[in-house]
Amino acid sequence: MSIFGSAQKPATGTTGSLFGTSSTPNTGSLFGSATSNTPGGSLIGNTPTQTNTGSLFGSTTPTATGGSLFGSSTSKTGTSLFGATPTANSGGSLFGTTSTSTAGSSLFGANTGSFLFGTKTTAASGGSLFGSTTTTTATGGSLFGATTTTATGGSLFGTTTSTAGGSLFGTSTTAPATGTSLFGSTTTATSTAGSSLFGTTAAPTAGSSLFGSTPATGGSSLFGTTPAAGSSLFGTSNTTTGSTLFGSTAKPATGSLFGSTPGTANSLFSGSTAVFPTTDTKVEKPKDENPLDGEVPKPLVDQFDMLSKKLKENQNLITEYSLNSAEKCLQTDGKLESLKSMMDEERKNMIEFTNKFTTLRESSHKDYLMAEMVNKLQASLDNGTTSGAQECRNYIMSLVSEYTQCIQKYNERINEIYRLIEEALSNNEEKKITENELYENLGKFDQHMRSLSFKVSQIEDDMQSIKMAFMDSQRQKYGRFVQNPFDF
């Protein structure tokens, strides 16, 4: 509940049915309740309309229900400080209807007559198979508008509607619903509600029809209005709502055999909001086109052919290069093996050359030292120094003399042996040598020979030691490559 009424749920447009439609309750407000929905007609009749709550200025008159073959049920309104608005029963019937106008009590007067806030006159007319001629009762002016309700009877071919007067707060009169007709209402335009500071409190409704109806257009309001729409086999067009400070609540499109088109609502604090239909719509998807079926431009085809040729040429070059590279690799392996063998031979030759060079270097160094020694000896001989040569000469001469003495002794022994032999042979008869004497002489000879041999060997050993001592002294003086003078 609010001073300006409760937040309005989007008005739900109800579609027509063979057995009628259900109604929606509305809450009260200081300036009256929100507009009620007008259900469509039915063959058996409608369900009772909603009951509106009370208001300081009276409740909004509910819209009469559509006609029925057997009549329709009535609805009741709430009480008000200024009196209640009477209810108009306008349901048509094949056998006619009995209208009963029941008005609530009022602070300012009775049901009829003129008073400060206007008159409250109720006119009712009976229904007929072909409709009836309805007389509209004009009411006096009022500060809050007229509260007169005019109801018309139902007809097989529809009826004619009327228009309510203006007010500071809008007309509280509900435009009567048109009668039900097989081909819709006879009027193409429904009642238009008057302008108000808070918008119109009445929603003009359109009658039901097999082919639908033209929805009404609501007036402008600070808080907007909620129009209603009629039912149709082929759906309804979206109702255009009035402008409002906080945007308008668009009525969702009703169901249709072929779907419906959503509407949009404008608002100060939001953009256009699309209201989509409650029913699912099937959108046919475009058929997928195969891109291979399209025609390719000639430049692209030429470029593709050129690229294909280049790729084939590159593939051929790759194959040729791979074959040649394999052969070259095999040849390279053979060459590497031969090169390794050649390197081994060269390494051996280098080792041999190194050894020969080392030997040659040592020989050259030896020859160099010998040449230096010869130069020194030659220089010493040129200077007249013969100390070294004289010693060698004296040493040799001593050895020669020793050997000469030994030879002389050996000769003397031999000569004595020969003499003894000759004496023995010449004087066989006179002097004979016995075997013992012979053995004794041979023993002595052998003993002398052994003593002589020992002395000769001893002398030879002494000579070798002397030679070695001499060569050591010479090497210390002239180097290790000094020439041995005894090697002749």
Coordinates of C-alpha atoms in Angstrom, one line a residue, residues 36-295:
S36 CA -8.7 -3.7 -13.6
N37 CA -8.3 -6.1 -16.4
T38 CA -11.3 -6.7 -18.6
P39 CA -11.8 -10.4 -19.4
G40 CA -13.0 -11.5 -22.7
G41 CA -16.3 -13.0 -23.5
S42 CA -17.3 -16.6 -23.1
L43 CA -20.0 -18.9 -24.4
I44 CA -21.0 -20.0 -20.9
G45 CA -20.2 -16.7 -19.2
N46 CA -17.3 -15.2 -17.4
T47 CA -16.0 -15.8 -13.9
P48 CA -16.7 -13.0 -11.4
T49 CA -14.5 -10.0 -11.8
Q50 CA -12.1 -8.9 -9.1
T51 CA -13.2 -6.8 -6.1
N52 CA -11.4 -3.5 -5.8
T53 CA -10.5 -2.1 -2.4
G54 CA -11.8 1.2 -1.0
S55 CA -10.3 4.7 -1.6
L56 CA -10.7 8.2 -0.1
F57 CA -12.3 9.4 -3.3
G58 CA -14.1 6.2 -4.1
S59 CA -13.1 3.1 -5.9
T60 CA -12.7 2.7 -9.6
T61 CA -15.7 1.2 -11.2
P62 CA -14.9 -2.2 -12.5
T63 CA -15.6 -2.8 -16.1
A64 CA -18.5 -4.9 -16.9
T65 CA -17.9 -8.3 -18.2
G66 CA -18.7 -9.5 -21.7
G67 CA -21.9 -11.1 -22.8
S68 CA -22.8 -14.7 -22.4
L69 CA -25.4 -17.0 -23.8
F70 CA -26.9 -17.5 -20.4
G71 CA -26.0 -14.1 -18.8
S72 CA -23.2 -13.1 -16.6
S73 CA -22.4 -12.7 -12.9
T74 CA -22.2 -9.4 -11.1
S75 CA -19.4 -7.8 -9.1
K76 CA -19.4 -5.5 -6.1
T77 CA -17.3 -2.4 -5.3
G78 CA -15.9 -1.2 -2.1
T79 CA -17.2 1.7 0.1
S80 CA -15.9 5.3 -0.1
L81 CA -16.0 8.5 1.9
F82 CA -17.9 10.2 -1.0
G83 CA -20.1 7.3 -1.8
A84 CA -19.6 4.2 -3.8
T85 CA -19.7 4.0 -7.5
P86 CA -22.6 1.8 -8.6
T87 CA -21.9 -1.3 -10.6
A88 CA -23.2 -1.7 -14.1
N89 CA -24.3 -5.1 -15.1
S90 CA -24.2 -5.3 -18.8
G91 CA -23.9 -9.0 -19.6
G92 CA -26.0 -9.9 -22.6
S93 CA -28.2 -13.0 -22.6
L94 CA -30.3 -14.8 -25.1
F95 CA -33.3 -14.3 -22.8
G96 CA -32.3 -10.8 -21.5
T97 CA -31.0 -9.8 -18.1
T98 CA -32.3 -8.2 -15.0
S99 CA -30.0 -5.3 -14.0
T100 CA -29.7 -4.4 -10.4
S101 CA -27.9 -1.2 -9.4
T102 CA -26.7 -1.2 -5.8
A103 CA -24.9 1.9 -4.5
G104 CA -23.2 2.2 -1.2
S105 CA -23.9 4.9 1.4
S106 CA -22.3 8.3 1.1
L107 CA -21.4 11.2 3.4
F108 CA -22.8 13.8 1.0
G109 CA -26.0 12.4 -0.2
A110 CA -28.1 9.7 -1.7
N111 CA -27.5 7.6 -4.8
T112 CA -29.3 10.1 -7.1
G113 CA -29.5 13.8 -7.3
S114 CA -27.0 16.6 -7.5
F115 CA -24.5 17.5 -4.7
L116 CA -21.1 19.0 -4.2
F117 CA -19.1 16.2 -5.8
G118 CA -21.4 15.5 -8.6
T119 CA -24.3 13.1 -9.1
K120 CA -24.3 9.4 -9.0
T121 CA -26.9 8.2 -11.5
T122 CA -27.0 4.6 -12.6
A123 CA -28.7 3.5 -15.8
A124 CA -29.2 -0.1 -16.7
S125 CA -30.7 -1.7 -19.7
G126 CA -31.6 -5.2 -20.5
G127 CA -29.9 -7.4 -23.0
S128 CA -31.3 -8.8 -26.3
L129 CA -30.3 -11.2 -28.9
F130 CA -29.7 -8.3 -31.4
G131 CA -28.7 -5.8 -28.7
S132 CA -30.6 -2.8 -27.4
T133 CA -30.6 1.0 -27.8
T134 CA -29.0 2.4 -24.7
T135 CA -29.8 5.9 -23.4
T136 CA -26.8 7.7 -21.8
T137 CA -27.6 9.8 -18.7
A138 CA -25.6 13.0 -18.5
T139 CA -24.4 13.9 -15.0
G140 CA -23.4 17.2 -13.5
G141 CA -19.9 18.5 -13.2
S142 CA -17.8 17.6 -10.2
L143 CA -14.5 18.7 -8.7
F144 CA -13.4 15.1 -8.8
G145 CA -15.2 14.2 -12.0
A146 CA -18.4 12.4 -12.7
T147 CA -18.9 8.9 -11.3
T148 CA -21.7 7.9 -13.7
T149 CA -21.5 4.5 -15.3
T150 CA -23.3 3.6 -18.4
A151 CA -23.8 0.0 -19.4
T152 CA -25.0 -1.3 -22.7
G153 CA -26.6 -4.5 -23.5
G154 CA -24.9 -7.3 -25.4
S155 CA -25.7 -8.0 -29.1
L156 CA -24.7 -10.5 -31.6
F157 CA -23.3 -7.8 -33.8
G158 CA -21.8 -5.6 -31.1
T159 CA -22.7 -2.3 -29.5
T160 CA -21.8 1.4 -29.3
T161 CA -19.8 2.8 -26.4
S162 CA -19.9 6.2 -24.7
T163 CA -17.3 8.7 -23.3
A164 CA -16.9 9.9 -19.7
G165 CA -16.3 13.5 -18.5
G166 CA -13.1 15.1 -17.4
S167 CA -11.8 15.6 -13.9
L168 CA -8.8 17.2 -12.0
F169 CA -7.7 13.7 -11.0
G170 CA -8.9 12.0 -14.1
T171 CA -12.2 10.4 -14.7
S172 CA -13.1 7.7 -12.2
T173 CA -15.7 6.3 -14.6
T174 CA -14.8 3.1 -16.4
A175 CA -15.6 3.0 -20.0
P176 CA -18.0 0.2 -20.5
A177 CA -16.9 -2.8 -22.3
T178 CA -18.5 -3.3 -25.7
G179 CA -20.7 -6.3 -26.2
T180 CA -19.5 -9.5 -27.6
S181 CA -19.9 -10.0 -31.3
L182 CA -19.0 -12.8 -33.6
F183 CA -17.1 -10.3 -35.8
G184 CA -15.9 -8.0 -33.0
S185 CA -17.4 -4.7 -31.8
T186 CA -19.2 -2.4 -34.2
T187 CA -17.0 0.5 -33.1
T188 CA -13.5 0.8 -34.4
A189 CA -12.2 3.1 -31.7
T190 CA -12.8 2.6 -28.0
S191 CA -13.2 5.2 -25.3
T192 CA -10.2 7.4 -24.6
A193 CA -9.6 8.2 -21.0
G194 CA -9.1 11.8 -20.0
S195 CA -5.9 13.3 -18.9
S196 CA -5.1 13.6 -15.2
L197 CA -2.3 14.7 -12.9
F198 CA -1.8 11.0 -11.8
G199 CA -2.9 9.5 -15.1
T200 CA -6.2 8.0 -16.0
T201 CA -7.7 5.5 -13.6
A202 CA -9.8 3.9 -16.2
A203 CA -8.6 1.6 -18.9
P204 CA -10.6 1.5 -22.1
T205 CA -11.0 -2.1 -23.3
A206 CA -11.8 -3.6 -26.6
G207 CA -14.2 -6.4 -27.2
S208 CA -13.2 -9.9 -28.1
S209 CA -13.3 -11.0 -31.7
L210 CA -12.4 -13.9 -33.8
F211 CA -10.0 -11.7 -35.8
G212 CA -8.8 -9.6 -32.8
S213 CA -9.4 -6.0 -32.0
T214 CA -7.6 -2.6 -32.0
P215 CA -6.2 -1.9 -28.6
A216 CA -6.7 1.4 -26.8
T217 CA -4.1 4.1 -26.2
G218 CA -3.7 5.3 -22.6
G219 CA -3.3 9.0 -21.7
S220 CA -0.1 10.6 -20.3
S221 CA 0.6 10.4 -16.6
L222 CA 3.3 11.2 -14.0
F223 CA 3.4 7.5 -13.1
G224 CA 2.2 6.1 -16.4
T225 CA -0.8 3.9 -17.2
T226 CA -1.4 0.3 -17.9
P227 CA -3.6 -0.4 -21.0
A228 CA -5.3 -3.7 -21.7
A229 CA -5.5 -5.6 -24.9
G230 CA -8.0 -7.9 -26.5
S231 CA -7.7 -11.4 -27.6
S232 CA -7.4 -12.8 -31.1
L233 CA -6.7 -16.0 -32.9
F234 CA -3.8 -14.4 -34.6
G235 CA -2.4 -12.5 -31.6
T236 CA -2.6 -8.8 -30.7
S237 CA -0.6 -5.8 -31.5
N238 CA 1.4 -4.4 -28.5
T239 CA -0.4 -1.5 -26.8
T240 CA 1.6 1.8 -26.7
T241 CA 1.7 3.1 -23.2
G242 CA 1.9 6.8 -22.1
S243 CA 5.1 8.5 -21.0
T244 CA 6.0 8.6 -17.4
L245 CA 8.8 9.9 -15.2
F246 CA 9.9 6.4 -14.1
G247 CA 9.1 4.7 -17.4
S248 CA 6.0 2.9 -18.4
T249 CA 5.3 -0.7 -17.9
A250 CA 4.7 -2.3 -21.3
K251 CA 2.1 -5.0 -21.6
P252 CA 3.5 -8.3 -22.8
A253 CA 2.2 -9.4 -26.0
T254 CA -0.4 -12.1 -25.8
G255 CA -0.1 -15.5 -27.3
S256 CA -0.7 -16.1 -31.0
L257 CA -0.8 -18.9 -33.4
F258 CA 2.0 -17.2 -35.4
G259 CA 3.8 -15.5 -32.4
S260 CA 3.9 -11.8 -31.5
T261 CA 6.2 -8.8 -31.6
P262 CA 7.7 -7.4 -28.3
G263 CA 7.2 -3.8 -27.4
T264 CA 9.6 -1.3 -25.8
A265 CA 9.2 1.1 -22.8
N266 CA 11.0 4.4 -22.3
S267 CA 12.2 5.6 -18.9
L268 CA 14.2 8.6 -17.5
F269 CA 16.5 6.2 -15.6
S270 CA 17.0 3.5 -18.2
G271 CA 17.1 3.0 -21.9
S272 CA 14.6 1.3 -24.0
T273 CA 13.6 -2.0 -22.5
A274 CA 12.4 -4.7 -24.8
V275 CA 9.5 -6.7 -23.5
F276 CA 9.6 -10.2 -25.1
P277 CA 6.6 -12.3 -25.6
T278 CA 5.8 -15.0 -23.1
T279 CA 5.6 -17.7 -25.8
D280 CA 8.7 -19.2 -27.5
T281 CA 9.2 -18.2 -31.1
K282 CA 11.0 -20.4 -33.6
V283 CA 13.4 -18.5 -35.9
E284 CA 14.5 -20.4 -38.9
K285 CA 18.2 -20.6 -39.1
P286 CA 19.8 -19.7 -42.4
K287 CA 21.1 -22.6 -44.3
D288 CA 24.9 -23.0 -43.9
E289 CA 26.6 -22.3 -47.2
N290 CA 29.6 -24.4 -48.2
P291 CA 32.5 -22.0 -48.8
L292 CA 33.9 -24.5 -51.3
D293 CA 30.9 -23.9 -53.5
G294 CA 31.7 -20.2 -53.9
E295 CA 33.6 -18.8 -56.9

